[in-house]
CSV table of C-alpha atoms and ligand atoms in Angstrom, one decimal:
chain,number,residue,atom,x,y,z
A,144,MET,CA,-26.8,70.9,7.7
A,145,SER,CA,-23.5,69.2,6.7
A,146,ILE,CA,-22.4,66.9,9.5
A,147,ILE,CA,-19.3,64.8,9.8
A,148,VAL,CA,-18.4,62.2,12.5
A,149,GLN,CA,-14.8,62.1,13.8
A,150,LYS,CA,-13.7,59.3,16.2
A,151,PHE,CA,-10.5,59.6,18.2
A,152,GLY,CA,-9.0,56.6,19.9
A,153,GLY,CA,-7.3,56.3,23.3
A,154,THR,CA,-3.7,57.1,22.2
A,155,SER,CA,-5.0,60.1,20.3
A,156,VAL,CA,-6.4,61.6,23.5
A,157,LYS,CA,-3.8,60.1,25.9
A,158,ASP,CA,-2.8,63.4,27.5
A,159,ILE,CA,-3.7,67.1,27.6
A,160,LYS,CA,-1.3,67.9,24.7
A,161,ARG,CA,-2.9,65.3,22.5
A,162,ILE,CA,-6.3,66.5,23.4
A,163,GLN,CA,-5.3,70.1,22.4
A,164,TYR,CA,-4.0,68.7,19.2
A,165,VAL,CA,-7.3,66.9,18.5
A,166,ALA,CA,-9.1,70.2,19.2
A,167,GLN,CA,-7.0,71.8,16.4
A,168,THR,CA,-7.8,69.0,14.0
A,169,ILE,CA,-11.5,69.4,14.7
A,170,SER,CA,-11.2,73.2,14.2
A,171,LYS,CA,-10.0,72.7,10.6
A,172,GLU,CA,-13.3,71.0,9.8
A,173,ILE,CA,-15.3,73.7,11.5
A,174,GLU,CA,-13.5,76.3,9.3
A,175,THR,CA,-15.0,74.6,6.2
A,176,GLY,CA,-18.5,75.3,7.5
A,177,LYS,CA,-19.3,71.7,8.7
A,178,LYS,CA,-20.8,70.6,12.0
A,179,VAL,CA,-18.8,67.9,13.8
A,180,VAL,CA,-19.9,65.1,16.0
A,181,VAL,CA,-16.8,63.9,17.8
A,182,VAL,CA,-16.6,60.5,19.5
A,183,VAL,CA,-13.8,59.8,21.9
A,184,SER,CA,-12.2,56.8,23.6
A,185,ALA,CA,-10.9,56.9,27.2
A,186,MET,CA,-7.5,58.5,27.6
A,187,GLY,CA,-4.5,56.1,26.9
A,188,LYS,CA,-4.7,53.0,29.0
A,189,THR,CA,-7.5,54.2,31.2
A,190,THR,CA,-9.9,51.3,30.4
A,191,ASN,CA,-7.2,48.7,31.1
A,192,ASN,CA,-6.5,50.4,34.5
A,193,LEU,CA,-10.1,50.4,35.4
A,194,ILE,CA,-10.4,46.7,34.6
A,195,GLU,CA,-7.4,46.0,36.8
A,196,LEU,CA,-9.1,47.9,39.6
A,197,ILE,CA,-12.3,45.8,39.3
A,198,GLU,CA,-10.4,42.5,39.1
A,199,SER,CA,-8.3,43.4,42.1
A,200,LEU,CA,-11.5,43.3,44.0
A,201,ASP,CA,-13.4,40.5,42.4
A,202,LYS,CA,-12.8,38.5,39.1
A,203,ASN,CA,-16.5,37.4,39.2
A,204,TYR,CA,-17.8,41.0,39.2
A,205,VAL,CA,-21.4,41.8,38.5
A,206,PRO,CA,-21.4,42.8,34.8
A,207,HIS,CA,-23.5,45.9,35.4
A,208,GLU,CA,-21.1,47.3,37.9
A,209,TYR,CA,-18.2,46.7,35.4
A,210,ASP,CA,-20.0,48.9,32.9
A,211,VAL,CA,-20.6,51.6,35.6
A,212,VAL,CA,-16.9,51.7,36.2
A,213,LEU,CA,-15.7,51.4,32.6
A,214,SER,CA,-18.0,54.0,31.1
A,215,THR,CA,-16.3,56.7,33.2
A,216,GLY,CA,-13.1,56.7,31.1
A,217,GLU,CA,-14.9,58.1,28.0
A,218,GLN,CA,-16.7,60.7,30.1
A,219,VAL,CA,-13.4,62.2,31.3
A,220,SER,CA,-11.9,62.5,27.8
A,221,ALA,CA,-15.2,63.8,26.3
A,222,GLY,CA,-15.4,66.6,28.9
A,223,LEU,CA,-11.8,67.5,28.6
A,224,LEU,CA,-11.9,67.7,24.8
A,225,SER,CA,-15.0,69.9,25.0
A,226,ILE,CA,-13.2,72.3,27.4
A,227,ALA,CA,-10.2,72.3,25.0
A,228,LEU,CA,-12.5,73.2,22.1
A,229,ASN,CA,-14.2,76.0,24.0
A,230,LYS,CA,-10.7,77.3,25.0
A,231,ILE,CA,-9.8,77.9,21.3
A,232,GLY,CA,-13.1,79.6,20.6
A,233,ILE,CA,-15.2,76.7,19.2
A,234,THR,CA,-18.7,76.2,20.6
A,235,SER,CA,-18.9,72.7,21.9
A,236,LYS,CA,-20.8,70.6,24.4
A,237,THR,CA,-20.5,67.1,25.8
A,238,LEU,CA,-23.5,64.8,25.3
A,239,LEU,CA,-23.4,61.6,27.3
A,240,GLY,CA,-24.9,58.3,26.1
A,241,TRP,CA,-28.0,58.5,28.3
A,242,GLN,CA,-28.6,62.1,27.3
A,243,ILE,CA,-29.0,61.3,23.6
A,244,PRO,CA,-30.2,58.5,24.4
A,245,LEU,CA,-28.0,55.9,22.7
A,246,LEU,CA,-30.2,52.9,23.5
A,247,THR,CA,-28.7,49.4,23.9
A,248,ASP,CA,-29.8,45.9,24.9
A,249,GLU,CA,-29.0,44.6,28.3
A,250,ASN,CA,-26.0,42.5,27.4
A,251,TYR,CA,-23.7,44.3,29.9
A,252,ASN,CA,-20.0,44.5,28.8
A,253,THR,CA,-20.8,43.8,25.2
A,254,ALA,CA,-24.1,45.6,24.7
A,255,LYS,CA,-25.6,46.0,21.2
A,256,ILE,CA,-27.0,49.4,20.0
A,257,ILE,CA,-30.7,49.2,19.4
A,258,ASP,CA,-31.5,52.8,18.5
A,259,ILE,CA,-30.0,56.3,18.5
A,260,ASP,CA,-32.4,59.2,18.8
A,261,VAL,CA,-30.6,62.0,16.8
A,262,ARG,CA,-33.2,64.7,17.5
A,263,VAL,CA,-31.3,66.2,20.4
A,264,ILE,CA,-28.0,66.1,18.5
A,265,ARG,CA,-29.5,67.8,15.5
A,266,LYS,CA,-31.2,70.4,17.6
A,267,LYS,CA,-28.0,71.2,19.5
A,268,LEU,CA,-26.0,71.4,16.3
A,269,GLN,CA,-28.3,74.3,15.2
A,270,GLU,CA,-26.8,76.3,18.1
A,271,ILE,CA,-23.2,75.1,18.4
A,272,ASP,CA,-20.5,73.6,16.1
A,273,VAL,CA,-19.3,70.5,17.9
A,274,LEU,CA,-20.9,67.8,20.1
A,275,VAL,CA,-18.5,65.6,21.9
A,276,ILE,CA,-19.9,62.2,22.6
A,277,PRO,CA,-18.2,59.6,24.8
A,278,GLY,CA,-17.7,56.4,22.8
A,279,PHE,CA,-18.3,52.9,24.1
A,280,GLN,CA,-21.3,53.7,26.4
A,281,GLY,CA,-25.0,53.4,26.1
A,282,VAL,CA,-28.1,53.1,28.2
A,283,THR,CA,-30.8,50.4,28.5
A,284,GLU,CA,-34.6,51.1,28.5
A,285,GLN,CA,-34.4,50.6,32.2
A,286,LYS,CA,-31.9,53.5,32.4
A,287,GLN,CA,-28.9,51.2,33.2
A,288,ILE,CA,-25.5,52.2,31.8
A,289,THR,CA,-23.9,49.7,29.4
A,290,THR,CA,-20.6,49.4,27.4
A,291,LEU,CA,-20.2,48.0,23.9
A,292,GLY,CA,-17.2,45.7,24.3
A,293,ARG,CA,-13.5,46.5,23.9
A,294,GLY,CA,-12.8,48.8,21.0
A,295,GLY,CA,-16.5,49.8,21.1
A,296,SER,CA,-15.9,53.5,20.5
A,297,ASP,CA,-15.4,52.7,16.8
A,298,THR,CA,-19.0,51.3,16.8
A,299,THR,CA,-20.3,54.4,18.5
A,300,GLY,CA,-18.8,56.5,15.8
A,301,VAL,CA,-20.1,54.4,13.0
A,302,ALA,CA,-23.6,54.1,14.5
A,303,LEU,CA,-23.8,57.8,15.0
A,304,ALA,CA,-22.7,58.5,11.4
A,305,VAL,CA,-25.4,56.1,10.1
A,306,ALA,CA,-28.1,57.6,12.3
A,307,LEU,CA,-27.2,61.1,11.4
A,308,LYS,CA,-26.7,60.3,7.7
A,309,ALA,CA,-23.3,62.0,8.1
A,310,ASP,CA,-21.3,63.1,5.0
A,311,GLU,CA,-18.3,61.2,6.3
A,312,CYS,CA,-17.1,59.0,9.1
A,313,GLN,CA,-13.5,59.4,10.0
A,314,ILE,CA,-11.7,57.1,12.5
A,315,TYR,CA,-8.6,58.7,13.8
A,316,THR,CA,-6.0,56.4,15.4
A,317,ASP,CA,-2.4,56.0,16.2
A,318,VAL,CA,-1.2,54.6,12.9
A,319,ASP,CA,-1.6,56.0,9.3
A,320,GLY,CA,-4.6,53.8,8.4
A,321,VAL,CA,-5.1,50.1,7.7
A,322,PHE,CA,-1.9,48.3,6.8
A,323,THR,CA,-1.2,44.9,5.1
A,324,THR,CA,-0.5,43.7,8.6
A,325,ASP,CA,0.0,45.3,12.1
A,326,PRO,CA,2.9,47.8,11.5
A,327,ARG,CA,4.0,47.2,15.1
A,328,VAL,CA,4.6,43.5,14.3
A,329,CYS,CA,6.1,43.8,10.8
A,330,ASP,CA,8.1,46.9,9.8
A,331,LYS,CA,7.5,46.1,6.1
A,332,ALA,CA,3.7,46.5,6.5
A,333,ARG,CA,2.3,48.7,3.7
A,334,LEU,CA,-0.5,51.2,4.1
A,335,LEU,CA,-3.5,50.2,2.1
A,336,LYS,CA,-5.4,53.0,0.2
A,337,GLU,CA,-8.5,51.0,0.1
A,338,VAL,CA,-9.9,47.9,1.7
A,339,SER,CA,-13.3,46.2,1.0
A,340,PHE,CA,-15.8,45.7,3.8
A,341,GLU,CA,-15.5,42.0,3.2
A,342,GLU,CA,-11.8,41.9,3.7
A,343,MET,CA,-11.9,44.3,6.7
A,344,LEU,CA,-14.5,42.1,8.3
A,345,GLU,CA,-12.2,39.1,8.1
A,346,LEU,CA,-9.1,41.1,9.2
A,347,SER,CA,-11.0,42.6,12.2
A,348,SER,CA,-12.6,39.3,13.2
A,349,SER,CA,-9.1,37.6,13.2
A,350,GLY,CA,-7.3,40.2,15.3
A,351,ALA,CA,-6.7,43.5,13.4
A,352,LYS,CA,-7.9,45.7,16.2
A,353,VAL,CA,-7.5,48.9,14.2
A,354,LEU,CA,-11.3,48.7,13.7
A,355,GLN,CA,-13.6,46.9,16.0
A,356,LEU,CA,-15.4,44.0,14.2
A,357,ARG,CA,-18.8,45.3,15.1
A,358,ALA,CA,-18.1,48.7,13.7
A,359,VAL,CA,-17.2,47.2,10.3
A,360,GLU,CA,-20.3,45.0,10.4
A,361,TYR,CA,-22.4,48.1,11.1
A,362,ALA,CA,-20.7,50.2,8.4
A,363,SER,CA,-21.0,47.3,5.9
A,364,LYS,CA,-24.7,46.7,6.7
A,365,PHE,CA,-25.5,50.4,6.1
A,366,ASN,CA,-23.0,50.8,3.3
A,367,LEU,CA,-21.2,53.7,5.1
A,368,PRO,CA,-17.7,54.2,3.9
A,369,LEU,CA,-15.1,54.7,6.7
A,370,ARG,CA,-11.8,56.5,6.5
A,371,VAL,CA,-9.2,55.4,8.9
A,372,LEU,CA,-6.6,58.1,9.5
A,373,SER,CA,-3.7,59.1,11.8
A,374,SER,CA,-4.4,61.7,14.4
A,375,PHE,CA,-0.6,62.3,14.6
A,376,GLN,CA,0.2,63.3,11.0
A,377,GLU,CA,-1.6,64.3,7.9
A,378,GLY,CA,-2.4,61.8,5.1
A,379,GLU,CA,-5.2,60.2,3.2
A,380,GLY,CA,-5.4,57.1,5.4
A,381,THR,CA,-7.4,54.1,4.2
A,382,LEU,CA,-10.9,54.1,2.7
A,383,VAL,CA,-12.9,51.1,3.9
A,384,GLN,CA,-15.9,50.6,1.5
A,385,GLU,CA,-17.9,48.3,-0.6
A,386,GLU,CA,-15.8,46.4,-3.2
A,387,LYS,CA,-15.4,48.2,-6.5
A,388,ASN,CA,-15.0,46.2,-9.6
A,389,ILE,CA,-11.3,45.9,-9.7
A,390,MET,CA,-9.9,43.8,-12.5
A,391,GLU,CA,-6.6,43.0,-10.8
A,392,ARG,CA,-6.4,42.3,-7.1
A,393,PRO,CA,-3.8,40.7,-4.9
A,394,ILE,CA,-4.4,37.1,-3.9
A,395,VAL,CA,-3.7,38.0,-0.3
A,396,SER,CA,-4.5,41.5,0.9
A,397,GLY,CA,-3.6,41.4,4.6
A,398,ILE,CA,-2.4,39.3,7.5
A,399,SER,CA,-3.6,39.5,11.1
A,400,SER,CA,-2.3,37.9,14.2
A,401,ILE,CA,-3.5,37.5,17.8
A,402,ASP,CA,-2.0,36.0,20.9
A,403,SER,CA,-5.0,36.5,23.2
A,404,GLU,CA,-6.4,33.0,22.9
A,405,ALA,CA,-5.8,29.7,24.7
A,406,LYS,CA,-6.1,26.2,23.3
A,407,LEU,CA,-8.0,23.5,25.3
A,408,THR,CA,-7.8,19.8,24.5
A,409,ILE,CA,-9.9,17.0,25.9
A,410,ARG,CA,-8.2,13.7,25.3
A,411,GLY,CA,-9.7,10.2,24.7
A,412,VAL,CA,-13.4,10.9,24.3
A,413,PRO,CA,-15.5,8.3,22.6
A,414,ASP,CA,-15.7,8.9,18.8
A,415,VAL,CA,-19.5,8.6,18.5
A,416,PRO,CA,-22.2,10.9,17.0
A,417,GLY,CA,-23.0,13.9,19.1
A,418,VAL,CA,-19.7,14.1,21.0
A,419,ALA,CA,-18.8,17.6,19.6
A,420,ALA,CA,-22.2,18.9,20.7
A,421,LYS,CA,-21.7,17.4,24.2
A,422,ILE,CA,-18.4,19.1,24.6
A,423,LEU,CA,-19.2,22.5,23.1
A,424,SER,CA,-22.8,23.0,24.3
A,425,PRO,CA,-22.0,23.6,27.9
A,426,ILE,CA,-19.2,25.9,26.8
A,427,SER,CA,-21.5,28.1,24.8
A,428,GLU,CA,-24.2,27.9,27.5
A,429,ALA,CA,-21.7,29.5,29.8
A,430,GLY,CA,-21.4,32.4,27.3
A,431,ILE,CA,-17.9,31.4,26.1
A,432,GLU,CA,-17.1,32.0,22.5
A,433,VAL,CA,-15.2,29.2,20.7
A,434,ASP,CA,-13.0,30.1,17.8
A,435,VAL,CA,-10.9,27.4,16.1
A,436,ILE,CA,-12.0,23.7,16.5
A,437,VAL,CA,-10.2,20.5,15.6
A,438,GLN,CA,-11.2,16.9,16.2
A,439,ASN,CA,-8.8,14.1,15.6
A,440,ILE,CA,-9.7,10.5,15.2
A,441,SER,CA,-7.5,7.8,16.7
A,442,ALA,CA,-7.4,4.1,15.9
A,443,ASP,CA,-9.1,2.9,19.1
A,444,ASN,CA,-12.4,4.8,18.4
A,445,ASN,CA,-11.4,7.5,20.8
A,446,THR,CA,-10.8,11.1,19.8
A,447,ASP,CA,-9.0,14.1,21.0
A,448,PHE,CA,-11.0,17.3,20.7
A,449,THR,CA,-9.3,20.7,20.7
A,450,PHE,CA,-10.6,24.3,20.5
A,451,THR,CA,-9.5,27.8,21.3
A,452,VAL,CA,-11.2,30.5,23.4
A,453,ASP,CA,-10.2,33.9,24.7
A,454,LYS,CA,-7.6,33.6,27.4
A,455,SER,CA,-9.9,35.3,29.9
A,456,ASP,CA,-12.4,32.4,29.5
A,457,ALA,CA,-9.8,29.6,29.7
A,458,ASN,CA,-10.2,28.8,33.4
A,459,LYS,CA,-14.0,28.7,33.1
A,460,ALA,CA,-13.8,26.5,30.0
A,461,GLU,CA,-11.3,24.1,31.7
A,462,ASP,CA,-13.7,23.6,34.7
A,463,ILE,CA,-16.5,22.9,32.3
A,464,LEU,CA,-14.4,20.4,30.3
A,465,GLN,CA,-13.4,18.6,33.5
A,466,LYS,CA,-17.1,17.9,34.2
A,467,THR,CA,-17.7,16.9,30.6
A,468,SER,CA,-14.8,14.5,30.7
A,469,GLN,CA,-16.3,12.8,33.7
A,470,THR,CA,-19.7,12.3,32.2
A,471,LEU,CA,-18.4,11.3,28.8
A,472,GLY,CA,-15.7,9.0,30.2
A,473,GLY,CA,-13.0,11.0,28.6
A,474,GLY,CA,-9.3,11.5,29.6
A,475,SER,CA,-7.2,14.4,30.6
A,476,ILE,CA,-7.7,18.1,29.9
A,477,GLU,CA,-4.8,20.2,28.6
A,478,VAL,CA,-4.6,24.0,28.4
A,479,ASP,CA,-2.0,25.9,26.4
A,480,ASP,CA,-2.1,29.7,26.5
A,481,GLU,CA,1.2,30.1,24.7
A,482,ILE,CA,-0.4,30.2,21.3
A,483,ALA,CA,-0.9,32.6,18.4
A,484,LYS,CA,-3.3,32.6,15.5
A,485,ILE,CA,-2.1,34.0,12.2
A,486,SER,CA,-4.7,34.6,9.4
A,487,ILE,CA,-4.1,35.5,5.8
A,488,VAL,CA,-7.1,37.3,4.1
A,489,GLY,CA,-7.8,38.2,0.5
A,490,ARG,CA,-10.7,38.2,-1.9
A,491,GLY,CA,-8.3,37.2,-4.6
A,492,MET,CA,-8.0,33.7,-2.9
A,493,ARG,CA,-11.3,32.7,-4.5
A,494,ALA,CA,-9.8,32.7,-8.0
A,495,HIS,CA,-6.5,31.1,-7.0
A,496,ALA,CA,-5.6,27.6,-5.9
A,497,GLY,CA,-2.5,26.8,-3.9
A,498,VAL,CA,-2.7,29.7,-1.5
A,499,ALA,CA,-3.0,27.4,1.5
A,500,SER,CA,-0.1,25.2,0.4
A,501,LYS,CA,2.1,28.3,-0.2
A,502,MET,CA,1.2,29.4,3.4
A,503,PHE,CA,2.0,26.0,4.8
A,504,GLN,CA,5.3,25.7,2.8
A,505,THR,CA,6.4,29.1,4.0
A,506,LEU,CA,5.8,28.2,7.6
A,507,ALA,CA,7.5,24.9,7.1
A,508,LYS,CA,10.6,26.5,5.6
A,509,ASN,CA,10.8,28.7,8.7
A,510,GLU,CA,10.4,25.6,10.9
A,511,ILE,CA,7.1,26.8,12.4
A,512,ASN,CA,4.8,24.0,13.4
A,513,ILE,CA,1.1,24.4,12.8
A,514,SER,CA,-1.2,22.9,15.4
A,515,MET,CA,-4.6,23.9,14.0
A,516,ILE,CA,-5.9,25.1,10.7
A,517,THR,CA,-9.2,26.7,9.7
A,518,THR,CA,-10.4,28.2,6.5
A,519,SER,CA,-13.2,30.3,5.0
A,520,GLU,CA,-13.7,31.4,1.5
A,521,ILE,CA,-11.3,34.4,1.8
A,522,LYS,CA,-9.3,33.5,4.9
A,523,ILE,CA,-6.9,30.8,6.1
A,524,SER,CA,-5.9,30.8,9.8
A,525,VAL,CA,-3.3,28.7,11.6
A,526,VAL,CA,-2.6,28.2,15.2
A,527,ILE,CA,1.1,28.2,16.1
A,528,LYS,CA,3.4,28.8,19.1
A,529,LYS,CA,3.1,32.3,20.5
A,530,ASP,CA,6.9,33.0,20.4
A,531,GLU,CA,6.9,32.3,16.6
A,532,MET,CA,4.2,34.8,15.9
A,533,THR,CA,6.3,37.7,14.6
A,534,LYS,CA,8.5,35.4,12.6
A,535,ALA,CA,5.5,33.8,10.9
A,536,VAL,CA,3.9,37.2,10.1
A,537,LYS,CA,7.1,38.5,8.6
A,538,ALA,CA,7.7,35.3,6.6
A,539,LEU,CA,4.2,35.3,5.2
A,540,HIS,CA,4.2,39.0,4.4
A,541,ASN,CA,7.3,38.4,2.4
A,542,ALA,CA,6.1,35.2,0.7
A,543,PHE,CA,2.9,36.9,-0.5
A,544,ASP,CA,4.8,40.1,-1.6
A,545,LEU,CA,2.6,42.3,0.5
A,546,ASP,CA,5.2,45.0,0.7
A,547,LYS,CA,4.9,45.5,-3.0
A,548,GLU,CA,2.2,47.6,-4.6
A,549,LEU,CA,0.2,45.7,-7.2
A,550,ASP,CA,0.9,46.7,-10.8
A,551,THR,CA,-2.4,47.3,-12.6
B,833,ADP,P1,-7.5,53.3,18.9
B,833,ADP,O1,-7.1,53.6,20.4
B,833,ADP,O2,-7.3,54.5,18.1
B,833,ADP,O3,-8.9,52.7,18.8
B,833,ADP,P2,-6.4,50.7,18.6
B,833,ADP,O4,-5.2,50.4,19.5
B,833,ADP,O5,-7.7,50.1,19.0
B,833,ADP,O6,-6.4,52.3,18.4
B,833,ADP,O7,-6.0,50.2,17.1
B,833,ADP,C1,-4.9,50.7,16.5
B,833,ADP,C2,-3.8,49.6,16.5
B,833,ADP,O8,-4.2,48.5,15.7
B,833,ADP,C3,-2.5,50.0,15.9
B,833,ADP,O9,-1.7,50.7,16.8
B,833,ADP,C4,-1.9,48.7,15.4
B,833,ADP,O10,-0.9,48.3,16.3
B,833,ADP,C5,-3.1,47.8,15.5
B,833,ADP,N1,-3.2,47.0,14.2
B,833,ADP,C6,-3.4,45.7,14.1
B,833,ADP,N2,-3.5,45.3,12.8
B,833,ADP,C7,-3.4,46.5,12.1
B,833,ADP,C8,-3.5,46.7,10.7
B,833,ADP,N3,-3.7,45.8,9.7
B,833,ADP,N4,-3.4,48.0,10.2
B,833,ADP,C9,-3.2,49.0,11.1
B,833,ADP,N5,-3.1,48.8,12.5
B,833,ADP,C10,-3.2,47.6,12.9
B,834,LIG,N1,-12.0,52.5,25.9
B,834,LIG,C1,-12.6,51.3,25.4
B,834,LIG,C2,-11.5,50.3,25.2
B,834,LIG,O1,-10.4,50.5,25.5
B,834,LIG,C3,-13.3,51.6,24.1
B,834,LIG,C4,-12.5,52.1,22.9
B,834,LIG,O2,-11.4,52.6,23.2
B,834,LIG,O3,-12.9,51.9,21.8
B,834,LIG,O4,-11.8,49.2,24.8
B,835,MG,MG1,-9.6,50.8,19.0
């Protein structure tokens, strides 16, 4: 049996018209004799609306109940798509996470997939052509419903494709594929025909939400090529796969940007061994993920310590820092949520010096001040003011000639 997995994101199923259009797209695959496992996101902004409802009641909600509410979004779109498929004569059925079962751990809100039993899926596909599976949801051993974190339907799609040893995994979205940068931020963004797993991992981890980071990690681990495509118009999209031996490659392949983090600074803490651990341990014990970190040394043996966290964790992190400051004998705490992080990513950086200085010079020429810097082997990130984000992305896109195809 030849199976393909097709995942459709929220905008692709945002209303009945789009759902009918998606049904047509799936029918083309059926005509070629394939069986299709379809994974859907919740319709349009449904998940955001559900979160608003929860938070209007209580911001300190019980994580399990959050998943009970959020997982409903995908169930609606899955059922509707299956009805739309039946209506055009395609045999289809919805299979919910617990019916498979798609087993996860108990980390509510960001659960990890442990196992997918594909027997039921395979059996049902002997009888019908399409199974529609709601993305983003799973079930624990204790039969509690879980969700996989924002953007998690991508991971459902990839994990199902791996478990089913599918011929292909196609991720349909609202843009033509993976671009050199978010096409909604920079109109010169260029569609990439191919991206390596390594680069996609860095782009996703630094804000390119076109693919959820965990989905790329999963695909890379099992070496499953992904094709990112538009559900709105035909095209080849982008193939995300293991790096091929390319002789020529651009120094920088892509730029990502996020403005969803906040920067916290604790001033005047003693500059002694162990201070970073004392500041950051309580933060991580509270389950808060820290991104960029900078420690400054001042002349009087005191130091300012700055780090970024997701905005949703900023209040909690600030409270923790207040306590830390009291015990360490530190000074004031400052929180700035008007920041953005811009990252440039490229495997070609390894072989080229001067990429960082070109990045910094470009920002300087545009009078954009950098407040934090962090680097990895194939990525350089800077934290700047939020209202300079678009300007910075456009300037860097231009400086690294990302709008131009590489001559090989
Ligand atoms: P879906 O609902 O299909 O999962 P998402 O909204 O999660 O779609 O992801 C698609 C969006 O990702 C695009 O609309 C685009 O604004 C954004 N995006 C960010 N960086 C990139 C990039 N490098 N290439 C393509 N899209 C990007
Ligand atoms: N509906 C979920 C979200 O908005 C999962 C997804 O769309 O991938 O994050
Ligand atoms: Mg998404």
